[in-house]
mmCIF file of C-alpha atoms in Angstrom:
data_model
loop_
_atom_site.group_PDB
_atom_site.id
_atom_site.type_symbol
_atom_site.label_atom_id
_atom_site.label_comp_id
_atom_site.label_asym_id
_atom_site.label_seq_id
_atom_site.Cartn_x
_atom_site.Cartn_y
_atom_site.Cartn_z
ATOM 1 C CA MET A 1 0.276 -0.173 -0.006
ATOM 2 C CA THR A 2 1.718 3.462 -1.142
ATOM 3 C CA TYR A 3 0.252 7.210 0.879
ATOM 4 C CA ASN A 4 0.869 10.016 -0.725
ATOM 5 C CA SER A 5 3.009 13.105 1.399
ATOM 6 C CA GLU A 6 -1.002 14.769 3.398
ATOM 7 C CA GLU A 7 -2.481 10.724 4.195
ATOM 8 C CA MET A 8 1.487 10.763 5.485
ATOM 9 C CA GLN A 9 1.425 13.661 7.308
ATOM 10 C CA GLN A 10 -2.218 12.962 9.290
ATOM 11 C CA ILE A 11 -0.757 9.407 9.961
ATOM 12 C CA LEU A 12 2.747 10.522 11.640
ATOM 13 C CA GLU A 13 0.522 13.161 13.372
ATOM 14 C CA LEU A 14 -2.189 11.059 14.297
ATOM 15 C CA ALA A 15 0.394 8.524 15.824
ATOM 16 C CA PHE A 16 1.901 11.882 17.702
ATOM 17 C CA LYS A 17 -1.678 12.411 19.021
ATOM 18 C CA ARG A 18 -1.493 8.835 20.702
ATOM 19 C CA LYS A 19 1.606 7.683 21.837
ATOM 20 C CA GLN A 20 0.785 11.239 24.733
ATOM 21 C CA GLN A 21 4.415 11.260 26.033
ATOM 22 C CA GLY A 22 4.193 14.731 26.164
ATOM 23 C CA GLU A 23 7.409 16.833 25.200
ATOM 24 C CA TYR A 24 9.819 16.458 22.356
ATOM 25 C CA THR A 25 13.718 17.808 22.432
ATOM 26 C CA ARG A 26 14.698 19.777 19.767
ATOM 27 C CA GLN A 27 17.508 16.959 19.164
ATOM 28 C CA GLN A 28 14.727 14.716 19.292
ATOM 29 C CA ILE A 29 12.678 16.261 16.493
ATOM 30 C CA ILE A 30 15.933 16.727 14.821
ATOM 31 C CA GLU A 31 16.589 12.393 14.649
ATOM 32 C CA ILE A 32 13.181 11.934 13.192
ATOM 33 C CA ALA A 33 13.209 15.115 10.407
ATOM 34 C CA SER A 34 16.994 12.471 9.005
ATOM 35 C CA GLU A 35 14.515 9.815 9.550
ATOM 36 C CA LEU A 36 12.221 11.360 7.186
ATOM 37 C CA GLY A 37 14.611 12.291 4.816
ATOM 38 C CA VAL A 38 13.327 16.136 6.026
ATOM 39 C CA SER A 39 16.585 18.287 5.626
ATOM 40 C CA SER A 40 18.353 20.081 8.685
ATOM 41 C CA GLU A 41 17.248 23.192 6.169
ATOM 42 C CA SER A 42 13.772 22.482 5.744
ATOM 43 C CA LEU A 43 13.675 21.321 9.682
ATOM 44 C CA GLN A 44 14.777 24.470 10.758
ATOM 45 C CA ALA A 45 12.543 27.107 8.298
ATOM 46 C CA ALA A 46 9.844 25.477 9.190
ATOM 47 C CA GLU A 47 11.402 25.725 13.203
ATOM 48 C CA GLN A 48 10.832 29.326 12.132
ATOM 49 C CA GLU A 49 8.054 29.513 10.877
ATOM 50 C CA TRP A 50 6.392 27.849 13.538
ATOM 51 C CA LEU A 51 8.144 30.364 15.727
ATOM 52 C CA LYS A 52 6.467 33.859 14.201
ATOM 53 C CA ASN A 53 3.700 32.309 14.095
ATOM 54 C CA GLU A 54 3.311 31.593 17.796
ATOM 55 C CA VAL A 55 4.549 35.062 18.173
ATOM 56 C CA GLN A 56 1.765 36.555 15.614
ATOM 57 C CA VAL A 57 -1.087 34.311 17.354
ATOM 58 C CA LYS A 58 -0.244 35.586 20.637
ATOM 59 C CA LYS A 59 0.401 38.965 19.970
ATOM 60 C CA GLU A 60 -3.454 38.500 18.048
ATOM 61 C CA GLN A 61 -4.858 36.879 21.949
ATOM 62 C CA MET A 62 -3.295 40.602 23.582
ATOM 63 C CA SER A 63 -4.846 42.510 21.917
ATOM 64 C CA ASN A 64 -8.312 40.576 21.907
ATOM 65 C CA SER A 65 -7.963 40.669 25.569
ATOM 66 C CA GLN A 66 -7.062 44.513 25.089
ATOM 67 C CA GLN A 67 -10.275 45.152 22.680
ATOM 68 C CA ARG A 68 -12.199 43.692 25.435
ATOM 69 C CA LYS A 69 -10.914 45.275 28.713
ATOM 70 C CA GLU A 70 -11.373 48.290 26.254
ATOM 71 C CA PHE A 71 -15.525 47.732 25.069
ATOM 72 C CA LYS A 72 -15.757 46.465 28.798
ATOM 73 C CA SER A 73 -14.784 49.698 30.239
ATOM 74 C CA HIS A 74 -17.287 51.560 27.582
ATOM 75 C CA LEU A 75 -19.848 49.459 28.535
ATOM 76 C CA PHE A 76 -19.138 50.578 32.193
ATOM 77 C CA ALA A 77 -19.551 54.166 30.995
ATOM 78 C CA PHE A 78 -22.557 54.074 28.848
ATOM 79 C CA ILE A 79 -24.448 52.105 32.338
ATOM 80 C CA VAL A 80 -23.657 55.221 34.497
ATOM 81 C CA ILE A 81 -23.796 57.561 32.556
ATOM 82 C CA ASN A 82 -26.759 57.165 30.984
ATOM 83 C CA SER A 83 -28.511 56.170 34.816
ATOM 84 C CA PHE A 84 -27.201 59.736 35.458
ATOM 85 C CA LEU A 85 -29.297 61.092 31.945
ATOM 86 C CA LEU A 86 -32.141 58.863 33.286
ATOM 87 C CA LEU A 87 -32.913 59.604 36.437
ATOM 88 C CA LEU A 88 -31.766 63.532 35.623
ATOM 89 C CA ASN A 89 -34.694 63.912 33.608
ATOM 90 C CA LEU A 90 -36.829 61.743 35.703
ATOM 91 C CA VAL A 91 -36.473 65.126 38.160
ATOM 92 C CA ILE A 92 -35.753 67.837 36.398
ATOM 93 C CA SER A 93 -38.104 66.602 32.992
ATOM 94 C CA PRO A 94 -40.273 63.628 34.307
ATOM 95 C CA GLY A 95 -43.373 65.243 31.774
ATOM 96 C CA TYR A 96 -40.615 64.451 28.510
ATOM 97 C CA PHE A 97 -38.761 62.026 27.943
ATOM 98 C CA TRP A 98 -34.788 63.664 26.489
ATOM 99 C CA ALA A 99 -32.941 61.063 27.597
ATOM 100 C CA ILE A 100 -33.620 58.533 25.261
ATOM 101 C CA TYR A 101 -31.923 60.532 22.469
ATOM 102 C CA PRO A 102 -28.091 60.424 23.923
ATOM 103 C CA MET A 103 -29.060 56.506 25.394
ATOM 104 C CA LEU A 104 -29.604 55.624 21.774
ATOM 105 C CA GLY A 105 -26.810 57.464 19.739
ATOM 106 C CA TRP A 106 -24.885 56.046 22.343
ATOM 107 C CA GLY A 107 -26.331 52.312 22.487
ATOM 108 C CA LEU A 108 -25.402 52.545 18.937
ATOM 109 C CA GLY A 109 -21.981 52.792 18.958
ATOM 110 C CA LEU A 110 -21.551 51.221 22.140
ATOM 111 C CA LEU A 111 -23.372 48.293 19.446
ATOM 112 C CA LEU A 112 -20.942 48.378 16.724
ATOM 113 C CA HIS A 113 -18.390 48.502 18.965
ATOM 114 C CA GLY A 114 -19.265 45.029 20.378
ATOM 115 C CA ILE A 115 -20.028 43.315 17.230
ATOM 116 C CA LYS A 116 -16.105 45.054 15.943
ATOM 117 C CA VAL A 117 -14.938 43.160 19.368
ATOM 118 C CA TYR A 118 -16.770 40.228 19.112
ATOM 119 C CA THR A 119 -17.107 38.923 15.367
ATOM 120 C CA SER A 120 -13.552 40.045 14.390
ATOM 121 C CA ASN A 121 -11.728 37.330 17.317
ATOM 122 C CA THR A 122 -13.290 34.127 15.433
#
């Protein structure tokens, strides 16, 4: 039976998952690669690419976390200030509900902010 390179990769990935031995040293990876006929240059290039991807993923995770914190601050400010405006409206002019206008305007901005933060991070 013969396998193409994609099938071979899938089989090896499954074998590594089943082995569940934990971590591999760099030397073990080099030995495995040489047994598979992967040149040291290819292995080194792949390692550099993997490291670059790991750094990028960590940056994105930190950025996502920061964006969520900023949204939560925005939400908190919205709740506090609009609660104050609502109370002010009820005390000063209970016959005219003017506090709805800043609530709707700011609420729309808050909604768009939330959509941007929580849908772009998937």
